[in-house]
PDB file of C-alpha atoms and ligand atoms in Angstrom:
ATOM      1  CA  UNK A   1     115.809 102.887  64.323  1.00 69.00           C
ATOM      2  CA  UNK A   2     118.408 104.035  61.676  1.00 69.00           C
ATOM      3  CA  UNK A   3     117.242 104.283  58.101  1.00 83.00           C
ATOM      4  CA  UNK A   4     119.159 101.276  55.749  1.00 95.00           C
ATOM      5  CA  UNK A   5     119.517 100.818  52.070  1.00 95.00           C
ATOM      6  CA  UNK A   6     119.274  97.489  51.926  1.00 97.00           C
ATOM      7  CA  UNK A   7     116.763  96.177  53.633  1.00 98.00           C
ATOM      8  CA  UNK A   8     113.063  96.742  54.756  1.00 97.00           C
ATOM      9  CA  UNK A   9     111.077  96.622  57.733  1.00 96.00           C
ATOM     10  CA  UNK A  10     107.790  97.289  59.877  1.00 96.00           C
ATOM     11  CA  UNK A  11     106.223  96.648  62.831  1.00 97.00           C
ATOM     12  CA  UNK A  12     102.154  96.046  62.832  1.00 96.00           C
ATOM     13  CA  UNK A  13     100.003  94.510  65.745  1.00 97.00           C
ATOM     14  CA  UNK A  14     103.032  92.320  67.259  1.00 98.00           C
ATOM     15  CA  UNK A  15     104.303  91.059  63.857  1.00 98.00           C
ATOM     16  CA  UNK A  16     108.250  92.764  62.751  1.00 98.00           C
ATOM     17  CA  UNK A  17     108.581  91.895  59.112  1.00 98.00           C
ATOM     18  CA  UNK A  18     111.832  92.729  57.285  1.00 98.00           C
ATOM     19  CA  UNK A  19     112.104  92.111  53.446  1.00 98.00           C
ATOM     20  CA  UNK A  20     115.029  91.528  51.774  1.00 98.00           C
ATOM     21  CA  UNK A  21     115.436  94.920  50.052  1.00 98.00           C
ATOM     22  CA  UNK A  22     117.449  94.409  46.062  1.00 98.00           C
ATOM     23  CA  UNK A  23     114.609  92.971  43.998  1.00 98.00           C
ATOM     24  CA  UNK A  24     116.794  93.689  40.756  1.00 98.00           C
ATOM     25  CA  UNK A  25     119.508  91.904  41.924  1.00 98.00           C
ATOM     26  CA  UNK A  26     116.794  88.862  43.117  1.00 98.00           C
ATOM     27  CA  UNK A  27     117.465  89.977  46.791  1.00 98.00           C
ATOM     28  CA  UNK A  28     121.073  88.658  46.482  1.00 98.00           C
ATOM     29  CA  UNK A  29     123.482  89.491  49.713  1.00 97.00           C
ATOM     30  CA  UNK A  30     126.285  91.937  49.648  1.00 97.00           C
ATOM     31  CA  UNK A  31     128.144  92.957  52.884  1.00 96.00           C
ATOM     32  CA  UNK A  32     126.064  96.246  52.993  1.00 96.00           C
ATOM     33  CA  UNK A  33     122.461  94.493  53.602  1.00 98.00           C
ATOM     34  CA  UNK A  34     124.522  91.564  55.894  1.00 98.00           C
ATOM     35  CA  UNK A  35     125.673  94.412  57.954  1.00 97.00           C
ATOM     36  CA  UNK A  36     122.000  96.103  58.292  1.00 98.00           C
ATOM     37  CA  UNK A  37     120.961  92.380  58.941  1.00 98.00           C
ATOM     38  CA  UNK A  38     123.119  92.243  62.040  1.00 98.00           C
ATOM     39  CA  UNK A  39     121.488  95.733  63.398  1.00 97.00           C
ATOM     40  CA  UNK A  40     118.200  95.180  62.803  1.00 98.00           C
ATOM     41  CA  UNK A  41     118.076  91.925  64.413  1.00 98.00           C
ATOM     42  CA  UNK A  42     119.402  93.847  67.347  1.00 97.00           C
ATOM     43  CA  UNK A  43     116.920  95.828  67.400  1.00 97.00           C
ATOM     44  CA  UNK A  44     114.138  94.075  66.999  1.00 97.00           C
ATOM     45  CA  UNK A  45     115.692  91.509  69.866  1.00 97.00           C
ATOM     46  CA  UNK A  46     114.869  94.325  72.380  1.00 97.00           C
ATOM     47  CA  UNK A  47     111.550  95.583  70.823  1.00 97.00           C
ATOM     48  CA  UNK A  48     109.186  95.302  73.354  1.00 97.00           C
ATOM     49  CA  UNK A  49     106.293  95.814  70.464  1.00 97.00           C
ATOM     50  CA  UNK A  50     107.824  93.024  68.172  1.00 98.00           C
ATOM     51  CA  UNK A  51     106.533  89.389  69.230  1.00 98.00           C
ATOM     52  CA  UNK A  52     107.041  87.629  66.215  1.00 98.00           C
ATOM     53  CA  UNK A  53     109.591  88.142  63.220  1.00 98.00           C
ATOM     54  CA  UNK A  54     108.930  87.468  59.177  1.00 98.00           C
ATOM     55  CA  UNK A  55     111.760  87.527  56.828  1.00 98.00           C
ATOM     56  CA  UNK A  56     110.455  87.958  53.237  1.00 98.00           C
ATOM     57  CA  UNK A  57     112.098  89.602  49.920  1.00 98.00           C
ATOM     58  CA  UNK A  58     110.848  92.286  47.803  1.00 98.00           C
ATOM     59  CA  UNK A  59     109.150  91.533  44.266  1.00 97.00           C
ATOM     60  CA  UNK A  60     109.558  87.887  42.871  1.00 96.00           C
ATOM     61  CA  UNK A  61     112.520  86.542  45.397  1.00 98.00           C
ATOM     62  CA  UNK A  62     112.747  85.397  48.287  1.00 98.00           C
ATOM     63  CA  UNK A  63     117.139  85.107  48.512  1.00 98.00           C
ATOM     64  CA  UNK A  64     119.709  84.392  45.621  1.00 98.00           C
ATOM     65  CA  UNK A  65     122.394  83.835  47.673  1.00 96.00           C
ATOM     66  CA  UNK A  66     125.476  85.173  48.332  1.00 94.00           C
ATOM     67  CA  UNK A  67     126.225  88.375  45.794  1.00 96.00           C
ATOM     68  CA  UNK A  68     128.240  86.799  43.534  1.00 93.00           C
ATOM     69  CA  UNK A  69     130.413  89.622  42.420  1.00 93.00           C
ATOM     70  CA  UNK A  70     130.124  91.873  45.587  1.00 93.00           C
ATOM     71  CA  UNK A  71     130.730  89.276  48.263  1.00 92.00           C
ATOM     72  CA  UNK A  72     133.041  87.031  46.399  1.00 87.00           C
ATOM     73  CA  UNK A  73     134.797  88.577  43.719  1.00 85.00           C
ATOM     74  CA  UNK A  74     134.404  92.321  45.386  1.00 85.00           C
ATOM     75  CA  UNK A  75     136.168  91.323  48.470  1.00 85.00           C
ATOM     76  CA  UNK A  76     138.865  89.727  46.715  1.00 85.00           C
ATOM     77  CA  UNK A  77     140.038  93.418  46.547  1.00 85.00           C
ATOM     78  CA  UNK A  78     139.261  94.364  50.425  1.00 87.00           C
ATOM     79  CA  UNK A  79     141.690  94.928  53.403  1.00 91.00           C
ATOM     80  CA  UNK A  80     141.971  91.607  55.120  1.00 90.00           C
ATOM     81  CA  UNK A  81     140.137  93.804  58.025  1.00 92.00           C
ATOM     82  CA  UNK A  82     136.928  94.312  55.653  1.00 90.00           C
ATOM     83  CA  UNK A  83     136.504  90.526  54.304  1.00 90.00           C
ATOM     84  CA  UNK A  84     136.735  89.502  58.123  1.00 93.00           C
ATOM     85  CA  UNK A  85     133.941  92.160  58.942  1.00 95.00           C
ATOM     86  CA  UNK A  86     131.543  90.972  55.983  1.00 94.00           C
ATOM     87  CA  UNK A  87     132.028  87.308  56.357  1.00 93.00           C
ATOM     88  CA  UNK A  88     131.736  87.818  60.398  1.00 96.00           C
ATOM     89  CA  UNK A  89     128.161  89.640  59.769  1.00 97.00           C
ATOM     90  CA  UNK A  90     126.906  86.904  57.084  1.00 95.00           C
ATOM     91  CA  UNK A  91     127.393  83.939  59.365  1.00 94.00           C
ATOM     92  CA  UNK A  92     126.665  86.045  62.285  1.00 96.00           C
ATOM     93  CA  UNK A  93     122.880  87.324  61.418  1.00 97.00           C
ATOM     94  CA  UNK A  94     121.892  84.324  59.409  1.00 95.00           C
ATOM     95  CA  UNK A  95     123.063  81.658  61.636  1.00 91.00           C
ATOM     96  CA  UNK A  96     124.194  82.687  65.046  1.00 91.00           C
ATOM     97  CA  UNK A  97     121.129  85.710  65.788  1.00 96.00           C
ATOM     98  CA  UNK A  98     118.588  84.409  63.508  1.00 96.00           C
ATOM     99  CA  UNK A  99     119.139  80.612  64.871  1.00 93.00           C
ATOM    100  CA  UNK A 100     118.986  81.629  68.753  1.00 93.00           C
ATOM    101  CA  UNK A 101     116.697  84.691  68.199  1.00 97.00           C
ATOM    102  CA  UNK A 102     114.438  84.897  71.404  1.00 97.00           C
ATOM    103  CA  UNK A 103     110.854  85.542  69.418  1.00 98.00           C
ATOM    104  CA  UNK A 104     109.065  82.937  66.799  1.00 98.00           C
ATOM    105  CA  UNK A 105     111.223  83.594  63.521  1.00 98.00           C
ATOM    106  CA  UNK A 106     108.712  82.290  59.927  1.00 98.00           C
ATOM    107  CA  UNK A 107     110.418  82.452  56.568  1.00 98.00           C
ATOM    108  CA  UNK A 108     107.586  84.237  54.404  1.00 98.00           C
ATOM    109  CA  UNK A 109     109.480  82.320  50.856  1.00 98.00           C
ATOM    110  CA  UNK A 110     107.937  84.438  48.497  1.00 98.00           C
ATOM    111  CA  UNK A 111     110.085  83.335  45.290  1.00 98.00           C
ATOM    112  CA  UNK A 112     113.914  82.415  44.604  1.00 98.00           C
ATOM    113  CA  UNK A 113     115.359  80.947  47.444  1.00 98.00           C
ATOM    114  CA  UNK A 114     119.006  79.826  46.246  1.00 97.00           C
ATOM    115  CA  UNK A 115     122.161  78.564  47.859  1.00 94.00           C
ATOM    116  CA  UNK A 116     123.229  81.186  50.790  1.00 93.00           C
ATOM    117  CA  UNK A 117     119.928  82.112  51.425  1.00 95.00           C
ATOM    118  CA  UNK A 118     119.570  78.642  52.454  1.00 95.00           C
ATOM    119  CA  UNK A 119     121.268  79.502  55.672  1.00 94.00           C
ATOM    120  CA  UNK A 120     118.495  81.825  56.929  1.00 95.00           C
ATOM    121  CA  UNK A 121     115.955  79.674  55.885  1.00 95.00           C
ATOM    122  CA  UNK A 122     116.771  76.786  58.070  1.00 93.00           C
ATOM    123  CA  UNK A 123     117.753  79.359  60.937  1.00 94.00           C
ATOM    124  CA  UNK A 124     113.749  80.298  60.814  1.00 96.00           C
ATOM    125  CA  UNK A 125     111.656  78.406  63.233  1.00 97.00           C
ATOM    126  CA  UNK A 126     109.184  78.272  60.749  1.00 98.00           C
ATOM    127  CA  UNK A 127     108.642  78.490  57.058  1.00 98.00           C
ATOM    128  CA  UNK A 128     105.602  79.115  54.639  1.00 98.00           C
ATOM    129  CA  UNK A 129     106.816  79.535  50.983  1.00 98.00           C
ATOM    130  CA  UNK A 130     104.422  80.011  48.251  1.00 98.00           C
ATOM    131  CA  UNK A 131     103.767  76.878  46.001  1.00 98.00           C
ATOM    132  CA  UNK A 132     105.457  78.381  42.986  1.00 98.00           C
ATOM    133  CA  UNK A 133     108.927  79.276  45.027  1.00 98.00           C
ATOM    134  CA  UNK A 134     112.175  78.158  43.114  1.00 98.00           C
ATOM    135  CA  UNK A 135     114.231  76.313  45.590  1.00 98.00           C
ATOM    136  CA  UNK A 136     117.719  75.380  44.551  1.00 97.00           C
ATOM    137  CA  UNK A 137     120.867  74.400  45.920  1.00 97.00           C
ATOM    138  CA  UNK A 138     122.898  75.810  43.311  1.00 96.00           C
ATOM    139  CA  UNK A 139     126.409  75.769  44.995  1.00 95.00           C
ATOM    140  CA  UNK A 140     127.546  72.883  43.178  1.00 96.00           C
ATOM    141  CA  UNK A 141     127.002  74.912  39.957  1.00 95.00           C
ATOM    142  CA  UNK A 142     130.148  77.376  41.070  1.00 93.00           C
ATOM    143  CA  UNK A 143     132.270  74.470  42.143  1.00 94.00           C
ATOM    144  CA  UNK A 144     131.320  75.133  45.773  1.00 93.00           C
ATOM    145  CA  UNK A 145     129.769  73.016  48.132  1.00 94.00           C
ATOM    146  CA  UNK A 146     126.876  74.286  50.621  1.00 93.00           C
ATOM    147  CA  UNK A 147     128.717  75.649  53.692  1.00 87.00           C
ATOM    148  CA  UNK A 148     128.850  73.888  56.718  1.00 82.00           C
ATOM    149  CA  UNK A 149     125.875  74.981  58.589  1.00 78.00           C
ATOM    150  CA  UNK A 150     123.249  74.277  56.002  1.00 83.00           C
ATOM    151  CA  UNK A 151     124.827  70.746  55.483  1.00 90.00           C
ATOM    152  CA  UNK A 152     124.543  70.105  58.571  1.00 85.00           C
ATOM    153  CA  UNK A 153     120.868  71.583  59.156  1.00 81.00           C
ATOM    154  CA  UNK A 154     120.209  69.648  55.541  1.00 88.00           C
ATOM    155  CA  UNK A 155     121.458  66.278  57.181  1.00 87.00           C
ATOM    156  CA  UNK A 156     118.942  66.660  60.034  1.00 81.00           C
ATOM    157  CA  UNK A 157     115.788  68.121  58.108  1.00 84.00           C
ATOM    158  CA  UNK A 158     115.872  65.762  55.014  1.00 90.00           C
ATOM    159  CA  UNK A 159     116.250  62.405  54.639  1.00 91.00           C
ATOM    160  CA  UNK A 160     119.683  61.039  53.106  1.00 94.00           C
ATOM    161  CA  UNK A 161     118.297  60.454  48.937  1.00 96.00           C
ATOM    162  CA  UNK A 162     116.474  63.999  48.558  1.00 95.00           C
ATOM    163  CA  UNK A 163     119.570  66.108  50.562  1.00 95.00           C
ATOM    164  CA  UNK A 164     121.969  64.627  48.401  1.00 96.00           C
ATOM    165  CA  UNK A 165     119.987  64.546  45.331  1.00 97.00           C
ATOM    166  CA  UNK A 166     119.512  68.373  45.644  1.00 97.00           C
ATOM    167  CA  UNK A 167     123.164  69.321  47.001  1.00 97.00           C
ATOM    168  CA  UNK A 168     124.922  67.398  44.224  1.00 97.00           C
ATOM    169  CA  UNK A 169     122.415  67.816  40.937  1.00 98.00           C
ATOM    170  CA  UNK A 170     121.680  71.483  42.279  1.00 97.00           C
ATOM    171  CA  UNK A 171     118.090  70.722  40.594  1.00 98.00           C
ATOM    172  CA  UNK A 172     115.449  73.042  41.267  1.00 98.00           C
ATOM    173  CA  UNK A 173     112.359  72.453  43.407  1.00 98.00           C
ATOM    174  CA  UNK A 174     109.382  74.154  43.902  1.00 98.00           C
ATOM    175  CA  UNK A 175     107.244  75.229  46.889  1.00 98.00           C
ATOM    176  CA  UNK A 176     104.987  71.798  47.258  1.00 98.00           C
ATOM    177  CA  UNK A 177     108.587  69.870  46.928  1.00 97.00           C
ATOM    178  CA  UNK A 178     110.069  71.567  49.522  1.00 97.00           C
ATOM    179  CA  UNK A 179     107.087  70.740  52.321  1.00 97.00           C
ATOM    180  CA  UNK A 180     106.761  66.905  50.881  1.00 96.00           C
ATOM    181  CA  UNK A 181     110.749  66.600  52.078  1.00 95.00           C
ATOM    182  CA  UNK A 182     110.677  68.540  55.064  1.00 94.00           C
ATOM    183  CA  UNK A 183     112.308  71.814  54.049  1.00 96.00           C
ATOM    184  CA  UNK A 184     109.605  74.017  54.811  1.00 97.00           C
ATOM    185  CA  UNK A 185     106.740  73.769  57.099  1.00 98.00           C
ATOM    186  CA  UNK A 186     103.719  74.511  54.550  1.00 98.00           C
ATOM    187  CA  UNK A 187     103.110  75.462  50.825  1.00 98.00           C
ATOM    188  CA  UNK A 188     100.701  77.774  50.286  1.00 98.00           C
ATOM    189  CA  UNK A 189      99.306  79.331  47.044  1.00 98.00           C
ATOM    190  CA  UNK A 190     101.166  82.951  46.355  1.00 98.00           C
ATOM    191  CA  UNK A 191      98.088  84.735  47.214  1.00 98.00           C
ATOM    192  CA  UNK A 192      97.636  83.236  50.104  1.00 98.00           C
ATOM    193  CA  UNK A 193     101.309  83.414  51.230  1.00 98.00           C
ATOM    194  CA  UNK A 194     101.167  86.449  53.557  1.00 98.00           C
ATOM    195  CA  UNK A 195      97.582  85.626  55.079  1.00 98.00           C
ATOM    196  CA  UNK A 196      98.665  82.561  56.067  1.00 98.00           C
ATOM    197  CA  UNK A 197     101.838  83.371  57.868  1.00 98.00           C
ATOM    198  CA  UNK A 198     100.437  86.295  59.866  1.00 97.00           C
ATOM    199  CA  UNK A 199      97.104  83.196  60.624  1.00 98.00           C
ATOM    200  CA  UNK A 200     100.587  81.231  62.130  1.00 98.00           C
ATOM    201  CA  UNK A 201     102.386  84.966  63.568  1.00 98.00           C
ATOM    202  CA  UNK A 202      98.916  85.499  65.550  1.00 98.00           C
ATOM    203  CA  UNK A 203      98.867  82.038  66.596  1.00 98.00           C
ATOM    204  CA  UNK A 204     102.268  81.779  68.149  1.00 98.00           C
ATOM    205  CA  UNK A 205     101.210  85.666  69.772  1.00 98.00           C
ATOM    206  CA  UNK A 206      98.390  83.706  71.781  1.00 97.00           C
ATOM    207  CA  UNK A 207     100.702  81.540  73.554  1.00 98.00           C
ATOM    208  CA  UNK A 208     103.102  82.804  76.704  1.00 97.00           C
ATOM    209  CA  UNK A 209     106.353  84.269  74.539  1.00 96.00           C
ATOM    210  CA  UNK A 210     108.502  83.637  77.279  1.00 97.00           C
ATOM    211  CA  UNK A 211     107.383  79.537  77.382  1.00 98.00           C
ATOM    212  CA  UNK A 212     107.979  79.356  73.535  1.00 97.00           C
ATOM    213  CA  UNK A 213     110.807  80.788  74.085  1.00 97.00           C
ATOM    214  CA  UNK A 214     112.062  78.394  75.577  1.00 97.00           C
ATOM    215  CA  UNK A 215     110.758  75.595  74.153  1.00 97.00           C
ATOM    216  CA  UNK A 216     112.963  76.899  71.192  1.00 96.00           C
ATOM    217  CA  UNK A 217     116.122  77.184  72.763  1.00 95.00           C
ATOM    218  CA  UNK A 218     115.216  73.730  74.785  1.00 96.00           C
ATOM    219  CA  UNK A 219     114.733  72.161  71.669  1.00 95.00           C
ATOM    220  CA  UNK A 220     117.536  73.186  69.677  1.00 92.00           C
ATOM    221  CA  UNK A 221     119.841  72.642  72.302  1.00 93.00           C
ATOM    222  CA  UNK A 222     118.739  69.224  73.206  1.00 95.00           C
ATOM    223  CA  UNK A 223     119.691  68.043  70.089  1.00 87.00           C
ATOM    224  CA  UNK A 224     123.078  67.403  69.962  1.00 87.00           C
ATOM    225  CA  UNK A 225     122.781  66.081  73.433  1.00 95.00           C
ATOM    226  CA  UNK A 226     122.490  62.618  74.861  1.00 95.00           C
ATOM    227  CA  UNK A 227     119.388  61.703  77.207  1.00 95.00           C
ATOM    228  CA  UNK A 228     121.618  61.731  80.183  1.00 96.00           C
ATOM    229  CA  UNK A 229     122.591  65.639  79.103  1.00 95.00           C
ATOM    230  CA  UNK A 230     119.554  66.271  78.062  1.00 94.00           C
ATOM    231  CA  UNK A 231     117.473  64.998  81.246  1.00 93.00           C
TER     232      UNK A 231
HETATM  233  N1  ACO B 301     124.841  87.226  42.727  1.00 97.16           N
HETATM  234  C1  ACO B 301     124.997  88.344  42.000  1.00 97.16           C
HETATM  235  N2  ACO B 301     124.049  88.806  41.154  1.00 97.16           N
HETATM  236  C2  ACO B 301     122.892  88.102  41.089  1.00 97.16           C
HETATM  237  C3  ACO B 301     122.657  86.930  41.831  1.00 97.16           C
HETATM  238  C4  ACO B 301     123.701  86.486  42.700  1.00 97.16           C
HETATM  239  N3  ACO B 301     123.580  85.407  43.485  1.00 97.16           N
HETATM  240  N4  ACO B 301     121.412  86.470  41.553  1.00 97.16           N
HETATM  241  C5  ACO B 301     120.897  87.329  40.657  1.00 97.16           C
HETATM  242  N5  ACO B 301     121.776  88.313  40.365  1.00 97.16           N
HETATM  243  C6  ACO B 301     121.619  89.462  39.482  1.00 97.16           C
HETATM  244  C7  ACO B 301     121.881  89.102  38.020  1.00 97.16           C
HETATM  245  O1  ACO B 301     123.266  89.133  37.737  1.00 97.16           O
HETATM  246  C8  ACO B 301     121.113  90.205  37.331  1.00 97.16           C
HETATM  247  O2  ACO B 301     121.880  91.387  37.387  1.00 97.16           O
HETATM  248  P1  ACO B 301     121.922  92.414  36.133  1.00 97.16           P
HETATM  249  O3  ACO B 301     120.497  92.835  35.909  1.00 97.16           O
HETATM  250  O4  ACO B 301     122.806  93.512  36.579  1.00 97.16           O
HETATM  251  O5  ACO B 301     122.456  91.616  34.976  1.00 97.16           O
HETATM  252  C9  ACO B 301     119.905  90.405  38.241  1.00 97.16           C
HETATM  253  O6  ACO B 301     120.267  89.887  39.500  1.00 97.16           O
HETATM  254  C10 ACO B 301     118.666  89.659  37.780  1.00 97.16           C
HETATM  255  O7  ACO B 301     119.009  88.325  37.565  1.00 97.16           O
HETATM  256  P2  ACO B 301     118.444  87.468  36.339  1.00 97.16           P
HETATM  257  O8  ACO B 301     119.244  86.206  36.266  1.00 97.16           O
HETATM  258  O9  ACO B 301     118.385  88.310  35.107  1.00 97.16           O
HETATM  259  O10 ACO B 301     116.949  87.189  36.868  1.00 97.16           O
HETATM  260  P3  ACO B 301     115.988  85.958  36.569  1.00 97.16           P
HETATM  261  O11 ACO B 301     114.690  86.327  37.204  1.00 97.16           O
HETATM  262  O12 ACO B 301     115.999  85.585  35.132  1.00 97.16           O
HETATM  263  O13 ACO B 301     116.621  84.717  37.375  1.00 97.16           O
HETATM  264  C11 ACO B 301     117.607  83.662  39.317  1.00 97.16           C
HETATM  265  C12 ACO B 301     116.660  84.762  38.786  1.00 97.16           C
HETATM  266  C13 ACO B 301     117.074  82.278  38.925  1.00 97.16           C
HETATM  267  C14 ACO B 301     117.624  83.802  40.837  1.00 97.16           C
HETATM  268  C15 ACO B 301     119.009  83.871  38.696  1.00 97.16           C
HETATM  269  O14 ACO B 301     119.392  85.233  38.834  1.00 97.16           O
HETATM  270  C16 ACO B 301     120.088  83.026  39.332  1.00 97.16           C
HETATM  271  O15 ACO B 301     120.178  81.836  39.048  1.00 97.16           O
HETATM  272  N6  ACO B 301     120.917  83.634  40.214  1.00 97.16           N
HETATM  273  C17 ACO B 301     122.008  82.928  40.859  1.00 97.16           C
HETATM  274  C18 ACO B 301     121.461  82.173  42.068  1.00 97.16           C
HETATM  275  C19 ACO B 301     122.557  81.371  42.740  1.00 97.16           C
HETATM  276  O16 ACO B 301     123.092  80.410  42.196  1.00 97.16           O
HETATM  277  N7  ACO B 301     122.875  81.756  43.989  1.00 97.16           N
HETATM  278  C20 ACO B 301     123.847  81.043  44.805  1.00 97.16           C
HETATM  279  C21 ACO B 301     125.139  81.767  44.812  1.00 97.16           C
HETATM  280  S1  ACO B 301     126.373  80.829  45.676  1.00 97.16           S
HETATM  281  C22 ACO B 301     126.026  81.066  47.343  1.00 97.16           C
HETATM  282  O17 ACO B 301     125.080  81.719  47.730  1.00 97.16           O
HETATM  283  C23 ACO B 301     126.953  80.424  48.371  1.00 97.16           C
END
């Protein structure tokens, strides 16, 4: 597999983690590591030796969203050709792949989870963060509004009070927050954080990958349906 700058990754007994790779910029996302995103995921699709995927971030965050300056402001200045490429690979890997990937996808939330990296999160099947994870939908702090996607994913996963609370105060929550409302599927303490979610990697690894497969897809599709569609 080709070498990135970006981002991180490695294979062990079944379990593909890739880590977020800019801890001094908080693991925020510029078009370079939403490029790499697109290929790895690619690649780790057809893996035979990868069952289950992590995403995690190096040091003390998890995501801080979009790269301010390099995805916004920086492509301000691009060919028309160049913003359609990056914007094309940040839906495309967060949403499209990561939502309909065919293995067991957990969110490892190891710290700052803000705004864009919202999208991934809720693409994961699964999510452990650490109890101490910062949790913010910040958007509404830069006079945008979540995109699309995670409002929509929001509007399904939380109840009506906390989603709007959170999308239009853009308070912070922490780890234990985000499993009391549904966000994530367990809190863990931070030292416990990577235990735990290969314990859940190793569980999903004893079942037939081709059934939960399935019961993924099944799932996710069924849910926009109507019984008649669905049955
Ligand atoms: N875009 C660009 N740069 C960022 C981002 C970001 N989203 N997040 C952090 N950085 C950079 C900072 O500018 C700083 O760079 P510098 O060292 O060159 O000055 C570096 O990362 C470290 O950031 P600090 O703020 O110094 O780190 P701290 O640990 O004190 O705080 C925190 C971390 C809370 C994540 C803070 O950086 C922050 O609030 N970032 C913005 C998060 C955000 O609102 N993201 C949503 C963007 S909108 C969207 O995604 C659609």
């Amino acid at each position: 597999m080709a070498a990135f700058e970006r981002i991180l990754y490695e294979v062990e007994e079944g379990v593909a983690i890739i880590t977020l790779n800019r801890p001094e910029k908080r693991n925020c996302m510029n078009p370079t590591m939403h490029h790499e995103m697109v290929q790895v995921l690619d690649e780790l699709a057809a893996d035979p030796e990868t069952k289950v995927l992590v995403l995690t971030g190096a040091g003390d965050s998890w995501c801080a969203g979009q790269d301010l300056r390099e995805y916004f402001r920086g492509l301000d200045h691009a060919t028309p050709a160049e913003k359609e490429r990056a914007s094309w690979a940040a839906q495309e890997w967060r949403w499209r792949r990561l939502n309909k990937f065919p293995k067991p996808t957990i969110a490892m939330v190891n710290g700052y989870c803000f705004g864009g990296g919202f999208t991934q999160l809720i693409a994961c099947d699964f999510a452990i963060a650490a109890d101490d994870a910062i949790f913010g939908l910040s958007e509404v702090n830069w006079g945008i509004y979540p995109g699309g996607m995670v409002s929509r994913a929001l509007a399904e996963a939380l109840n009506l009070r906390k989603a709007i609370y959170y999308i239009m105060t853009g308070d912070t929550f922490d780890g234990k927050e985000a499993e009391a409302i549904g966000l994530v599927t367990k809190s863990v303490p931070r030292e416990r954080l990577r235990e735990e979610t290969v314990a859940l990697a190793k569980k999903l690894m004893s079942k037939n990958l081709a059934t939960l497969r399935a019961c993924k897809e099944v799932y996710k599709t069924v849910k926009s349906m109507d019984y008649e569609q669905a049955e």
